[in-house]
Amino acid sequence: MKTALITGITGQDGSYLSEFLLNKGYDVHGIIRRSSTDYRERIAHLEGKPHFHLHYGDLSDSMGLIQVVSKVRPDEIYNLAAQSHVQVSFDSPEFTANVDATGVLRVLEAVRACGLADKCRIYQASTSELYGKVEEVPQNENTPFHPYSPYAVAKLYGYWIVKEYREAYNMYCCSGILFNHESERRGETFVTRKITLAAARIAQGKQDCLYLGNMSSLRDWGYAKDYVECMWLILQQDKAEDFVIATGEQHSVREFCGKAFKYTGITLRFDGEGENEVAICTAIDKSVNPKLCDELVGKTLVRVSPDFYRPTDVVNLWGDPTKAKAKLGWNPTKTSFEQLIRIMVEHDMKKVAADHAAEQVRTNLAEYLEKGIVK
Ligand code: NAP
Ligand code: GDD
C-alpha cells in the first residue's frame, strides 16, 4: 500500500484527490489547520475511514511539517495548500508569499530533513496564473511566464524552487501547471461558483442581483474531479517533468454567466460596456423550472461593481494540453464546459432549496417556542 500526504486537503482539489487516492488503495494523510470554526465540510464524508488520517500543521511552520513528514514517511506528497485567491493576494501579499512561495521550500526541505529525498515524490500545485500578462496564446510548457499578481509571483517562486531541487538534489518533484478548474465544491468567492450560486438564489427569489467585476475576462475552465487524476499521473511517470493541464477551450466570464442562468430557466441579454454593463432577463422557461416568477422578465439581474476589479487582471488564459494528452494519456474534455456548468447549477439549485427548507424549520421552531407550542 502506498502512502500519500496531501497539504490543502480541506480545499476543493484536496477533497477530490483524497477520494481518488483512497479508491486507488492509498493510505491517505492530510494536513489541516487548527480553526475555531468547522471548515472540514468537503472531507467530512471521509473522516473515520480506516485509511484516511488527518494531522495538524501549517505551511508557515517548518517544525510542524518536519514532524508530520517524519511520522507519515510518505511515498508521495501533493502540495496543494495555498492562499489561492488572486484578489485576496493584493490585500495579503506577505501572507501569500509566506505560504505560496516559502511554504513550498519548507515542504521540500522537510522531505530532505527526514532523509526521504530519494524515496518521496512531490507534486507542486502550480498555476496558469504564471502566464499572467500573457506573451503567447494558447499557453504551453514553453510559454514565457509573466506573473501579474502577488499570488502569481509567489507561485512562480514555488515553480522555480521545485525545478531547482529536482536539478540540484535529483529529487522527483514536479509542477502541474493547472488552468482554472471548478466544481460544485469550488470556494464561493471564485467567479464560477459565485455565479452558479447567485443564479440559483435569483431563480428561487432569494437574491435580487449579482455583482461581478471584469466580465470580458477569458479562462480555460475544466472540472476539478478530472484534474486530480492528472496530479497522480504526473507522479507516476518514469521521469519527473512539468505539465500544462487544461481543456484547450476558452470562454468568457460573460458566457459562463449566461449559460449558468440558462440552466435555471432564465435567459439573459447583456447590454452596455465596462462599469455600465448589465444583464437583463428577457425570458423565463417554466419547462426548466416551473417555480420561476414571471416578474423576473425585464429585471436587471447582473451588474458590474468595480469592487471586483483587480489592480492587475489576467484576462487571456488558454491552455494547450498537447503534452499531457500525449504523455499522460489524459482526456482533457472528459467533462465538457456545458456539463461543468450544468453540474454546478444543479448542485446549487438543490443547495439553495435545502438552505431555504432549513431556514424555514428554524423559523417555525422559533415561533413554536415563542408561542409555547414546543418546550
Ligand atoms: P482551495 O480550495 O482554496 O484550498 C486551499 C487549501 O490550502 C485549503 O485546504 C486551505 O486550508 C489550505 N491552506 C491555506 N493556507 C494554508 C496554510 N498556511 N497551511 C496549510 N494549509 C493551508 O484551493 P484549490 O482550488 O483546491 O487549489 C489547490 C491548489 O491548486 C492551490 O495551491 C491553488 O493555488 C492551486 N491551483 C488551483 C487552481 C484552481 O483553478 N482551482 C488552478 C491552479 C492552481 P483551509 O481550509 O484551512 O483554508
Ligand atoms: N473572483 C471573482 N469575482 N472574479 C471575477 C469576478 C468576481 O466577482 N468578476 C469577474 N471576475 C474575473 C476575475 O477578474 C478573473 O479575471 C476571472 O474572473 C477569474 O477569477 P477567479 O474565479 O477568482 O479565478 P482566478 O483565475 O483569478 O484564479 C483561480 O485560477 C487560478 C488558475 O488560473 C484560482 O483558483 C487560483 O488559485 C488559480 O491559480
XYZ file of C-alpha atoms and ligand atoms in Angstrom:
462
model
C 0.000 0.000 0.000
C 1.358 3.422 -0.973
C 1.180 6.351 1.415
C 0.278 9.856 0.282
C 0.441 13.105 2.205
C -1.795 15.947 0.995
C -1.406 19.543 2.105
C -4.544 21.618 1.466
C -6.709 18.537 1.990
C -9.728 20.614 3.091
C -9.784 22.525 -0.210
C -11.625 21.779 -3.435
C -8.783 19.776 -5.011
C -7.653 18.162 -1.748
C -11.071 16.629 -1.207
C -11.302 15.171 -4.738
C -7.709 13.953 -4.653
C -8.337 12.185 -1.319
C -11.279 10.315 -2.818
C -9.242 9.449 -5.914
C -6.258 8.105 -3.929
C -8.426 6.159 -1.462
C -10.073 4.470 -4.472
C -6.588 3.599 -5.759
C -5.862 1.857 -2.452
C -3.587 4.502 -0.912
C -3.198 5.264 2.772
C -4.102 8.961 2.700
C -2.802 11.513 5.207
C -3.732 15.168 5.175
C -2.535 18.323 6.880
C -5.224 20.570 8.340
C -5.035 23.932 10.086
C -6.495 24.491 13.503
C -9.552 26.731 13.297
C -12.245 27.859 15.718
C -14.931 27.040 13.159
C -15.783 23.901 11.231
C -14.249 24.119 7.771
C -13.981 20.401 7.036
C -17.220 20.147 5.071
C -15.552 18.883 1.880
C -13.860 15.931 3.613
C -16.422 15.206 6.363
C -17.630 12.118 4.466
C -14.089 10.641 4.534
C -13.357 11.119 8.227
C -13.407 7.820 10.136
C -12.412 5.733 7.092
C -9.569 3.326 8.031
C -7.056 4.701 5.513
C -7.810 8.383 5.980
C -5.798 10.315 8.576
C -5.526 13.991 9.493
C -2.646 15.851 11.159
C -2.471 19.440 12.333
C 0.086 21.605 10.579
C 0.595 24.774 8.599
C 2.754 25.611 5.609
C 4.242 28.512 7.559
C 5.542 26.165 10.292
C 8.565 24.128 9.209
C 8.972 22.276 12.519
C 5.407 21.022 12.323
C 5.911 19.970 8.698
C 9.043 18.010 9.587
C 7.153 16.232 12.386
C 4.322 15.187 10.083
C 6.625 14.084 7.254
C 8.823 12.057 9.639
C 5.763 10.367 11.151
C 3.958 9.606 7.864
C 7.074 8.895 5.729
C 5.031 9.343 2.537
C 5.778 7.836 -0.871
C 4.087 10.835 -2.481
C 3.372 14.386 -1.316
C 0.759 16.536 -3.040
C 1.423 20.135 -2.038
C -1.948 21.757 -2.686
C -2.046 24.144 0.284
C -2.080 27.812 -0.650
C -3.716 31.157 -0.164
C -5.356 30.512 -3.520
C -7.442 33.643 -4.138
C -5.788 36.038 -6.585
C -7.721 39.154 -5.495
C -7.040 38.399 -1.806
C -3.311 38.253 -2.593
C -3.388 42.024 -3.250
C -4.720 42.533 0.310
C -2.424 39.956 1.958
C 0.726 39.851 -0.181
C 3.137 38.918 2.622
C 0.986 36.073 3.912
C 0.527 34.844 0.346
C 4.295 34.844 -0.207
C 4.915 33.040 3.070
C 2.522 30.206 2.243
C 2.598 30.009 -1.565
C 6.335 30.637 -2.050
C 8.330 29.843 1.106
C 5.793 27.161 2.045
C 6.899 25.115 -0.974
C 10.516 25.386 0.132
C 9.538 24.195 3.625
C 7.889 21.086 2.181
C 10.964 20.275 0.061
C 13.303 20.827 2.998
C 11.124 18.723 5.323
C 11.489 15.829 2.870
C 15.276 16.280 2.827
C 15.493 16.655 6.593
C 13.626 13.367 7.033
C 16.043 11.549 4.694
C 13.308 10.911 2.128
C 14.774 12.837 -0.826
C 15.440 9.604 -2.771
C 12.143 7.970 -1.971
C 9.395 10.571 -1.806
C 7.851 12.052 -4.965
C 6.436 15.575 -4.713
C 3.680 17.228 -6.733
C 3.512 21.025 -6.620
C 0.188 22.752 -7.396
C 1.406 25.298 -9.887
C -0.862 27.533 -11.920
C -1.709 29.142 -15.251
C -1.504 32.459 -13.374
C 2.260 32.201 -14.034
C 1.500 33.211 -17.654
C -0.317 36.280 -16.294
C 0.013 39.140 -18.772
C 0.243 36.543 -21.480
C 3.026 36.570 -24.015
C 1.550 33.821 -26.217
C -1.883 32.278 -26.880
C -2.540 29.435 -26.200
C -0.019 28.746 -23.453
C 2.113 25.585 -23.227
C 5.093 24.333 -21.181
C 7.471 26.594 -23.164
C 5.475 29.838 -22.989
C 7.378 32.530 -21.046
C 5.995 33.460 -17.633
C 4.790 36.957 -16.792
C 3.156 36.803 -13.324
C 0.620 39.560 -12.767
C -0.416 39.429 -9.077
C 1.258 38.817 -5.710
C -0.277 35.317 -5.853
C 1.323 34.579 -9.215
C 4.706 35.943 -8.161
C 4.643 33.715 -5.066
C 3.634 30.695 -7.146
C 6.469 31.446 -9.579
C 8.941 31.012 -6.713
C 7.261 27.685 -5.918
C 7.664 26.597 -9.536
C 11.352 27.507 -9.707
C 12.320 26.073 -6.326
C 10.772 22.749 -7.310
C 12.781 22.776 -10.556
C 15.906 23.711 -8.610
C 15.540 20.843 -6.118
C 14.918 18.450 -8.998
C 18.182 19.502 -10.641
C 20.324 20.139 -7.546
C 19.350 17.087 -5.468
C 17.927 14.818 -8.142
C 14.606 14.751 -6.311
C 11.442 13.534 -8.043
C 9.487 16.760 -7.723
C 7.377 18.412 -10.411
C 4.768 21.042 -11.061
C 1.380 20.666 -12.646
C 0.647 23.996 -14.337
C -3.085 23.757 -13.924
C -5.542 26.079 -15.619
C -8.751 27.007 -13.770
C -10.775 24.031 -12.623
C -14.114 24.326 -10.966
C -16.769 22.154 -9.361
C -19.708 22.112 -7.004
C -17.062 22.209 -4.222
C -15.408 25.393 -5.547
C -14.969 28.199 -2.977
C -17.927 30.570 -3.135
C -15.883 33.701 -3.938
C -14.334 32.353 -7.160
C -16.242 33.679 -10.144
C -17.837 30.448 -11.428
C -19.256 29.375 -8.069
C -20.286 32.918 -7.257
C -22.297 32.891 -10.497
C -23.910 29.452 -10.107
C -24.912 30.173 -6.501
C -26.313 33.590 -7.398
C -28.219 32.194 -10.397
C -29.780 29.560 -8.134
C -30.665 32.148 -5.480
C -32.142 34.594 -8.010
C -34.177 31.790 -9.618
C -35.586 30.945 -6.174
C -36.325 34.522 -5.143
C -33.519 34.671 -2.585
C -31.346 37.323 -4.249
C -32.141 40.310 -6.476
C -28.946 40.941 -8.394
C -25.452 39.525 -8.973
C -22.492 41.956 -8.947
C -19.410 40.964 -10.952
C -16.101 42.544 -11.954
C -14.491 42.082 -15.373
C -16.947 40.018 -17.407
C -14.733 40.030 -20.514
C -12.015 38.026 -18.795
C -11.242 34.760 -20.617
C -10.485 31.445 -18.957
C -9.853 27.813 -19.796
C -12.196 26.118 -17.315
C -12.150 22.373 -16.562
C -13.738 20.086 -13.983
C -11.703 19.661 -10.778
C -12.656 16.000 -10.403
C -10.990 15.255 -13.777
C -7.915 17.335 -12.946
C -6.885 15.490 -9.765
C -6.277 12.371 -11.878
C -3.532 14.325 -13.669
C -1.819 15.207 -10.406
C -1.489 11.492 -9.731
C -0.465 10.646 -13.310
C 2.307 13.271 -13.172
C 3.856 11.426 -10.206
C 3.638 8.003 -11.907
C 5.947 8.850 -14.846
C 9.480 7.418 -15.123
C 10.991 10.897 -15.253
C 9.937 13.955 -13.211
C 8.552 16.600 -15.582
C 6.222 19.611 -15.517
C 2.908 19.531 -17.387
C 0.278 22.028 -18.527
C -3.170 20.747 -17.596
C -6.035 22.465 -19.426
C -9.040 21.738 -21.640
C -7.774 23.678 -24.681
C -11.026 25.697 -24.793
C -11.547 29.319 -23.850
C -14.703 31.114 -22.645
C -15.526 34.484 -21.102
C -16.984 35.168 -17.659
C -19.993 36.651 -19.505
C -20.535 33.419 -21.427
C -20.297 31.321 -18.263
C -22.827 33.627 -16.619
C -25.327 33.483 -19.497
C -25.182 29.673 -19.618
C -25.472 29.264 -15.838
C -28.648 31.382 -15.746
C -29.996 29.455 -18.750
C -29.754 26.215 -16.747
C -32.006 27.744 -14.088
C -34.549 28.666 -16.810
C -33.585 32.360 -17.063
C -32.491 33.913 -20.378
C -30.216 36.951 -20.080
C -29.360 39.723 -22.535
C -26.100 41.583 -21.913
C -26.184 45.329 -22.687
C -23.692 48.174 -22.271
C -19.954 48.234 -21.630
C -17.452 48.366 -18.787
C -18.916 49.538 -15.493
C -22.258 50.195 -17.222
C -22.732 46.670 -18.475
C -25.867 44.899 -17.234
C -27.687 41.649 -17.947
C -31.470 41.783 -18.224
C -33.859 38.841 -18.010
C -35.602 38.572 -21.388
C -37.468 35.307 -20.852
C -38.122 32.520 -18.391
C -38.582 28.868 -19.239
C -41.039 27.141 -16.945
C -40.309 23.789 -18.575
C -36.858 24.060 -16.969
C -38.138 25.427 -13.679
C -41.919 25.609 -13.116
C -41.463 27.736 -9.964
C -39.849 30.712 -11.773
C -41.568 34.005 -11.054
C -42.983 35.862 -14.119
C -41.895 39.184 -12.611
C -38.250 38.365 -13.335
C -38.772 39.253 -17.002
C -37.432 42.751 -17.712
C -35.434 42.912 -14.463
C -31.701 43.650 -14.365
C -30.166 40.589 -12.741
C -26.438 41.208 -13.253
C -24.497 44.456 -12.784
C -20.826 45.424 -12.645
C -19.189 46.527 -9.418
C -15.652 47.969 -9.606
C -15.102 46.416 -6.142
C -14.329 43.210 -8.013
C -11.785 44.772 -10.352
C -8.151 43.854 -9.639
C -5.161 46.233 -9.736
C -3.782 43.992 -12.495
C -6.023 41.350 -14.039
C -5.136 38.264 -16.046
C -7.598 38.247 -18.936
C -6.489 35.765 -21.592
C -5.782 32.285 -20.235
C -5.996 29.443 -22.712
C -4.026 26.243 -22.195
C -2.538 23.820 -24.689
C -2.729 20.309 -23.152
C -0.921 18.534 -26.028
C 1.905 17.222 -23.813
C -0.484 15.930 -21.114
C -2.604 14.178 -23.736
C 0.419 12.532 -25.364
C 2.486 11.584 -22.320
C -0.146 11.075 -19.622
C -2.845 9.723 -21.934
C -5.254 12.146 -20.308
C -8.563 13.244 -21.846
C -8.902 16.992 -21.095
C -12.582 17.259 -22.010
C -13.953 14.237 -20.189
C -16.415 16.698 -18.658
C -17.366 19.400 -21.182
C -17.786 23.105 -20.415
C -21.583 22.714 -20.720
C -21.600 19.665 -18.413
C -19.458 21.501 -15.850
C -21.907 24.402 -15.673
C -24.876 22.069 -15.502
C -23.317 20.057 -12.636
C -22.621 23.244 -10.669
C -26.047 24.807 -11.288
C -27.957 21.618 -10.456
C -25.978 21.286 -7.237
C -26.578 24.906 -6.252
C -30.303 24.798 -7.098
C -30.614 21.903 -4.616
C -28.383 23.640 -2.057
C -30.402 26.867 -2.123
C -33.665 24.895 -1.774
C -32.216 22.886 1.144
C -30.888 26.038 2.853
C -34.362 27.559 2.466
C -36.018 24.470 3.985
C -33.575 24.509 6.932
C -34.213 28.221 7.447
C -37.974 27.506 7.443
C -37.577 24.813 10.105
C -35.580 27.230 12.283
C -38.186 29.970 11.844
C -41.030 27.586 12.664
C -39.179 26.291 15.723
C -38.547 29.838 16.979
C -42.226 30.646 16.509
C -43.378 27.462 18.272
C -41.002 28.137 21.170
C -42.304 31.692 21.457
C -45.907 30.511 21.460
C -45.092 27.689 23.900
C -46.168 25.041 21.359
C -42.871 23.220 21.933
C -40.936 23.342 25.164
P -8.660 25.981 -2.085
O -9.994 25.327 -2.238
O -8.589 27.414 -1.786
O -7.854 25.169 -0.955
C -6.655 25.648 -0.427
C -6.207 24.723 0.678
O -4.982 25.233 1.224
C -7.195 24.626 1.843
O -7.213 23.301 2.312
C -6.569 25.538 2.871
O -6.901 25.206 4.209
C -5.093 25.256 2.643
N -4.213 26.267 3.223
C -4.233 27.610 3.028
N -3.253 28.194 3.727
C -2.607 27.212 4.394
C -1.523 27.187 5.291
N -0.886 28.297 5.692
N -1.108 25.987 5.777
C -1.744 24.852 5.417
N -2.801 24.811 4.591
C -3.222 25.988 4.072
O -7.783 25.734 -3.400
P -7.969 24.669 -4.591
O -8.823 25.285 -5.641
O -8.302 23.341 -4.017
O -6.492 24.670 -5.194
C -5.500 23.761 -4.713
C -4.129 24.273 -5.099
O -4.041 24.365 -6.517
C -3.779 25.648 -4.574
O -2.386 25.647 -4.309
C -4.076 26.578 -5.733
O -3.282 27.736 -5.644
C -3.678 25.697 -6.897
N -4.386 25.938 -8.148
C -5.744 25.931 -8.189
C -6.401 26.101 -9.400
C -7.905 26.081 -9.484
O -8.424 26.521 -10.522
N -8.604 25.576 -8.501
C -5.638 26.265 -10.583
C -4.249 26.258 -10.496
C -3.627 26.073 -9.278
P -8.156 25.882 4.988
O -9.345 25.059 4.595
O -7.745 25.771 6.384
O -8.257 27.299 4.483
N -13.483 36.112 -8.054
C -14.114 36.905 -8.930
N -15.244 37.564 -8.510
N -13.608 37.056 -10.165
C -14.299 37.830 -11.035
C -15.477 38.497 -10.679
C -15.970 38.366 -9.360
O -16.979 38.926 -8.975
N -15.921 39.175 -11.766
C -15.066 38.952 -12.755
N -14.067 38.149 -12.317
C -12.906 37.729 -13.140
C -11.570 37.970 -12.451
O -11.160 39.330 -12.626
C -10.688 36.991 -13.215
O -10.208 37.587 -14.395
C -11.646 35.846 -13.566
O -12.979 36.337 -13.336
C -11.452 34.568 -12.749
O -11.400 34.905 -11.376
P -11.415 33.768 -10.229
O -12.572 32.865 -10.416
O -11.282 34.472 -8.922
O -10.137 32.888 -10.561
P -8.640 33.268 -10.961
O -8.483 32.900 -12.395
O -8.286 34.638 -10.560
O -7.794 32.288 -10.036
C -8.128 30.874 -9.958
O -7.497 30.175 -11.013
C -6.050 30.209 -10.984
C -5.578 29.411 -12.189
O -5.593 30.220 -13.313
C -7.665 30.390 -8.596
O -8.156 29.105 -8.392
C -6.148 30.363 -8.482
O -5.769 29.712 -7.265
C -5.593 29.579 -9.676
O -4.184 29.563 -9.634
